[in-house]
Short mmCIF file of C-alpha atoms in Angstrom, two decimals:
data_model
loop_
_atom_site.label_atom_id
_atom_site.label_comp_id
_atom_site.label_asym_id
_atom_site.label_seq_id
_atom_site.Cartn_x
_atom_site.Cartn_y
_atom_site.Cartn_z
CA MET A 15 -0.37 -0.72 -26.25
CA LEU A 16 -1.12 -3.72 -23.89
CA ASP A 17 -3.97 -5.13 -21.96
CA SER A 18 -3.92 -4.01 -18.36
CA LEU A 19 -2.34 -6.63 -15.94
CA GLU A 20 -5.53 -6.06 -13.78
CA GLY A 21 -8.03 -7.43 -16.37
CA SER A 22 -10.14 -5.66 -19.04
CA ALA A 23 -9.53 -2.19 -17.93
CA GLY A 24 -9.80 -2.01 -13.97
CA GLU A 25 -13.52 -1.49 -14.27
CA GLU A 26 -16.31 -2.81 -12.21
CA GLU A 27 -16.82 -6.63 -12.97
CA PRO A 28 -18.81 -9.47 -11.76
CA ALA A 29 -17.06 -12.05 -9.30
CA PRO A 30 -14.43 -13.50 -11.39
CA PRO A 31 -14.59 -17.18 -12.24
CA ALA A 32 -12.28 -19.85 -10.67
CA PRO A 33 -8.93 -19.77 -12.53
CA PRO A 34 -8.10 -22.66 -14.95
CA ALA A 35 -6.68 -25.64 -13.24
CA GLU A 36 -3.34 -25.59 -15.41
CA SER A 37 -2.61 -22.22 -14.09
CA ALA A 38 -1.87 -23.79 -10.70
CA GLU A 39 0.68 -26.20 -11.94
CA LEU A 40 3.40 -23.51 -12.40
CA THR A 41 6.53 -23.86 -10.04
CA ALA A 42 9.11 -21.47 -8.94
CA ALA A 43 11.76 -23.28 -11.52
CA HIS A 44 9.39 -21.91 -14.21
CA TYR A 45 10.30 -18.14 -13.36
CA THR A 46 14.13 -18.74 -12.99
CA ASN A 47 14.63 -21.19 -16.05
CA ARG A 48 17.55 -19.99 -18.02
CA THR A 49 16.36 -20.50 -21.48
CA ARG A 50 12.96 -18.64 -20.57
CA ARG A 51 15.10 -15.75 -19.12
CA ILE A 52 17.10 -15.30 -22.36
CA ALA A 53 14.05 -15.20 -24.41
CA ARG A 54 12.42 -12.96 -22.20
CA ARG A 55 15.35 -10.71 -22.30
CA ILE A 56 15.14 -10.56 -26.14
CA VAL A 57 11.65 -9.95 -26.43
CA GLN A 58 11.84 -7.29 -23.63
CA SER A 59 14.47 -5.63 -25.42
CA ILE A 60 12.26 -5.50 -28.60
CA PHE A 61 9.14 -4.66 -26.89
CA PHE A 62 10.41 -2.24 -24.16
CA ARG A 63 13.27 -0.61 -26.03
CA GLY A 64 12.21 -0.76 -29.46
CA LEU A 65 8.35 0.25 -29.10
CA VAL A 66 7.61 1.63 -25.59
CA ASN A 67 10.74 3.73 -25.18
CA ARG A 68 10.45 5.25 -28.68
CA THR A 69 7.03 6.62 -27.93
CA ILE A 70 8.17 8.42 -24.62
CA ARG A 71 11.18 10.28 -23.51
CA ARG A 72 12.34 8.71 -20.49
CA THR A 73 14.94 9.44 -17.81
CA ASP A 74 15.87 6.95 -15.23
CA VAL A 75 17.07 7.97 -11.57
CA VAL A 76 18.36 5.11 -9.70
CA ASP A 77 19.54 5.26 -6.01
CA PRO A 78 22.73 3.72 -5.79
CA ALA A 79 21.66 1.57 -2.81
CA ALA A 80 19.29 -0.13 -5.34
CA TYR A 81 22.19 -2.06 -7.00
CA GLY A 82 22.97 -3.52 -3.71
CA VAL A 83 19.98 -5.66 -3.73
CA LYS A 84 21.32 -8.97 -4.55
CA GLY A 85 18.80 -11.37 -3.11
CA THR A 86 15.02 -11.38 -3.71
CA CYS A 87 12.71 -8.50 -2.84
CA VAL A 88 9.25 -6.90 -3.51
CA VAL A 89 9.33 -3.92 -5.91
CA VAL A 90 6.35 -1.49 -5.60
CA ALA A 91 5.42 1.47 -7.57
CA ASN A 92 2.58 3.78 -8.16
CA HIS A 93 0.00 2.72 -10.92
CA SER A 94 -1.78 5.01 -13.54
CA SER A 95 -0.86 3.96 -16.96
CA HIS A 96 -0.34 0.79 -19.13
CA LEU A 97 3.12 2.02 -19.38
CA ASP A 98 3.66 1.13 -15.99
CA ALA A 99 4.94 -2.46 -15.86
CA PRO A 100 7.34 -2.21 -18.98
CA LEU A 101 8.82 1.14 -17.13
CA VAL A 102 9.58 -0.62 -14.05
CA MET A 103 10.82 -3.89 -15.47
CA SER A 104 13.19 -1.96 -17.66
CA GLY A 105 14.10 0.44 -14.89
CA VAL A 106 15.13 -1.30 -12.06
CA PRO A 107 18.77 -2.92 -11.77
CA ARG A 108 19.26 -5.79 -14.03
CA TYR A 109 20.12 -8.19 -11.09
CA ILE A 110 16.30 -7.55 -9.97
CA SER A 111 14.65 -7.40 -13.50
CA ARG A 112 16.26 -10.56 -14.78
CA ASN A 113 13.66 -12.84 -12.74
CA LEU A 114 11.06 -10.25 -11.73
CA ALA A 115 7.84 -11.62 -11.84
CA THR A 116 4.41 -9.61 -12.10
CA GLY A 117 0.98 -10.87 -10.64
CA VAL A 118 -1.80 -11.14 -13.18
CA ALA A 119 -5.50 -12.13 -12.93
CA ALA A 120 -5.54 -15.85 -13.26
CA ASP A 121 -9.12 -15.92 -14.72
CA TYR A 122 -8.45 -13.28 -17.33
CA PHE A 123 -4.89 -13.97 -18.48
CA PHE A 124 -4.82 -17.75 -17.84
CA THR A 125 -7.83 -18.68 -19.78
CA ALA A 126 -6.57 -18.16 -23.36
CA TRP A 127 -3.23 -19.25 -24.72
CA HIS A 128 -2.29 -16.19 -26.32
CA LYS A 129 -2.78 -13.96 -23.40
CA LYS A 130 -0.88 -16.62 -21.14
CA PHE A 131 1.88 -16.85 -23.49
CA PHE A 132 2.35 -13.08 -23.96
CA THR A 133 2.21 -12.07 -20.22
CA GLN A 134 4.52 -14.89 -19.22
CA LEU A 135 7.01 -14.31 -22.01
CA VAL A 136 7.11 -10.67 -21.48
CA PHE A 137 6.39 -10.05 -17.76
CA ASN A 138 7.29 -13.38 -16.45
CA ALA A 139 3.83 -13.37 -15.15
CA PHE A 140 2.32 -15.49 -12.32
CA PRO A 141 -1.39 -16.23 -11.80
CA VAL A 142 -3.32 -14.53 -9.14
CA ASP A 143 -6.66 -16.00 -7.97
CA ARG A 144 -8.78 -12.88 -7.60
CA ARG A 145 -11.19 -14.59 -5.37
CA GLY A 146 -8.36 -15.25 -2.82
CA GLU A 147 -8.67 -18.98 -2.69
CA GLY A 148 -7.75 -22.15 -4.63
CA ALA A 149 -4.63 -23.34 -5.65
CA ASN A 150 -2.73 -20.15 -6.49
CA LYS A 151 -3.38 -18.85 -2.97
CA GLY A 152 0.16 -18.41 -1.33
CA LEU A 153 1.95 -18.59 -4.73
CA SER A 154 3.61 -15.29 -4.07
CA LYS A 155 5.26 -16.39 -0.91
CA LYS A 156 6.64 -19.64 -2.46
CA LEU A 157 8.13 -17.45 -5.48
CA LEU A 158 9.70 -15.02 -2.92
CA ALA A 159 11.00 -17.96 -0.88
CA ALA A 160 12.58 -19.58 -4.26
CA GLY A 161 14.35 -16.17 -4.92
CA VAL A 162 12.04 -14.73 -7.50
CA PRO A 163 11.41 -10.77 -7.00
CA LEU A 164 7.95 -9.70 -7.25
CA LEU A 165 6.41 -6.25 -8.86
CA ILE A 166 3.32 -5.43 -7.00
CA PHE A 167 1.56 -2.20 -7.59
CA PRO A 168 0.06 -1.45 -3.93
CA GLU A 169 -2.70 0.82 -5.19
CA GLY A 170 -4.58 -2.10 -6.55
CA THR A 171 -5.74 -0.50 -10.04
CA ARG A 172 -4.68 2.35 -12.29
CA SER A 173 -5.56 5.84 -10.98
CA LYS A 174 -8.00 7.50 -13.22
CA THR A 175 -6.61 10.91 -12.60
CA GLY A 176 -3.06 10.38 -12.16
CA LYS A 177 -2.94 11.19 -8.29
CA MET A 178 -1.79 8.34 -6.03
CA ALA A 179 -4.23 6.40 -4.24
CA PRO A 180 -3.58 5.14 -0.67
CA PHE A 181 -1.38 1.70 -0.72
CA GLN A 182 -2.98 -1.38 0.33
CA VAL A 183 -1.31 -3.23 2.88
CA GLY A 184 -0.73 -6.59 0.85
CA ALA A 185 2.88 -5.97 -0.30
CA ALA A 186 4.09 -4.68 2.80
CA SER A 187 2.68 -7.85 4.62
CA LEU A 188 4.23 -9.94 2.04
CA ALA A 189 7.69 -8.45 2.52
CA LEU A 190 7.45 -8.50 6.20
CA ALA A 191 6.23 -12.19 6.22
CA VAL A 192 9.00 -13.55 3.99
CA GLN A 193 11.75 -10.93 5.43
CA VAL A 194 12.86 -9.46 2.08
CA PRO A 195 13.37 -5.67 1.25
CA VAL A 196 11.09 -3.51 -0.57
CA VAL A 197 12.31 -1.51 -3.63
CA PRO A 198 10.16 1.71 -3.98
CA VAL A 199 9.70 3.06 -7.42
CA ALA A 200 7.97 6.34 -8.58
CA LEU A 201 6.50 6.79 -12.05
CA ILE A 202 6.55 10.35 -12.97
CA GLY A 203 4.57 11.59 -16.16
CA ALA A 204 3.25 7.90 -17.03
CA HIS A 205 -0.31 9.21 -16.53
CA GLU A 206 0.24 12.23 -18.78
CA ALA A 207 1.92 10.19 -21.43
CA MET A 208 -0.76 7.44 -21.58
CA PRO A 209 -3.77 7.95 -19.19
CA ARG A 210 -6.21 5.23 -18.30
CA GLY A 211 -8.48 4.57 -21.26
CA ALA A 212 -5.68 5.56 -23.69
CA ASN A 213 -4.61 2.78 -26.28
CA TRP A 214 -1.24 4.45 -27.21
CA PRO A 215 0.99 7.21 -25.96
CA ARG A 216 0.32 10.71 -27.01
CA ARG A 217 2.12 12.20 -29.80
CA GLY A 218 5.59 14.06 -28.99
CA ARG A 219 7.23 11.69 -27.00
CA PRO A 220 6.09 12.93 -23.71
CA PRO A 221 8.67 12.77 -21.02
CA VAL A 222 8.51 10.12 -18.17
CA VAL A 223 10.87 9.65 -15.02
CA VAL A 224 11.39 6.16 -13.53
CA ALA A 225 12.77 7.00 -9.98
CA VAL A 226 14.12 3.90 -8.05
CA GLY A 227 14.84 4.37 -4.33
CA ALA A 228 16.81 2.87 -1.79
CA PRO A 229 15.46 -0.50 -0.36
CA LEU A 230 13.43 -0.54 2.58
CA ARG A 231 13.41 -3.22 5.34
CA ALA A 232 10.81 -3.97 8.11
CA ARG A 233 12.12 -2.77 11.58
CA GLY A 234 12.18 -4.90 14.48
CA ASN A 235 8.47 -5.55 15.92
CA GLU A 236 7.08 -3.21 13.00
CA THR A 237 3.69 -3.91 11.95
CA ALA A 238 2.65 -4.40 8.44
CA ARG A 239 0.63 -1.39 8.58
CA SER A 240 3.53 0.80 9.85
CA PHE A 241 5.76 -0.67 7.11
CA ASN A 242 3.19 0.05 4.56
CA GLU A 243 3.18 3.76 5.52
CA ARG A 244 6.77 3.90 5.13
CA ILE A 245 6.74 2.39 1.76
CA GLU A 246 4.03 4.61 0.69
CA ALA A 247 6.02 7.67 1.91
CA ALA A 248 9.01 6.70 0.20
CA VAL A 249 7.17 6.18 -3.20
CA ARG A 250 5.56 9.88 -2.73
CA ALA A 251 9.01 11.34 -1.53
CA LEU A 252 10.38 9.99 -5.06
CA TYR A 253 7.73 11.41 -6.81
CA ALA A 254 7.62 14.60 -5.37
CA ALA A 255 11.66 15.08 -5.75
CA ASN A 256 11.55 14.30 -9.42
CA ARG A 257 8.41 15.68 -10.68
CA ARG A 258 10.11 18.93 -11.69
CA MET A 259 12.10 16.88 -14.45
CA ILE A 260 8.91 16.61 -16.54
CA GLN A 261 7.83 20.19 -16.00
CA ASP A 262 11.13 21.81 -16.77
#
């Protein structure tokens, strides 16, 4: 249905080339521009509701506390399907989703105009230099500081089996550094609906649950590792609590 936000397919690849120079020219204003937001909302409505939601049978479960997030935040979710980003972006409260930006591989999505155009238009994508250096380094902090919420998949890649992998500490460290809350999201049934390697959801509109939890904030003197453990535990708890909804 759509290329992975990680790159070709999350497979082992040679060291990525440097991202194109123009990918470093983006500023926070690009991600909050009203005209772009309106265009994105129209396209998302067509793509998410008109296409994605017609291939699955979704249920959204949102903790009332999530509606209280009125500032910027980091949204984290488990990752096992190409459906994940559309499900999260259309499942979190509107105040979060209207400017929600997703990090994508700069060397893959910012090298061809059609990839760049599609991911920026639909996912409000910002370029990430997978080599961890260069002009894109630190962009995520700049976006959060400017009030742009970010979507991050802490597992780092899509699960091949549907089982959740340990979370990497990056999202927790980022939220801790900028002092913003983390909104945990559990995606239940996305792997069964469209597992890694599939190009389209299976037939029969399989059930999928998008469970959005209460926001988490780092405690005083809490380390990034400890915060990350709480974030992962929250996503796993949401997953366990709502798993029965696709098994009934």
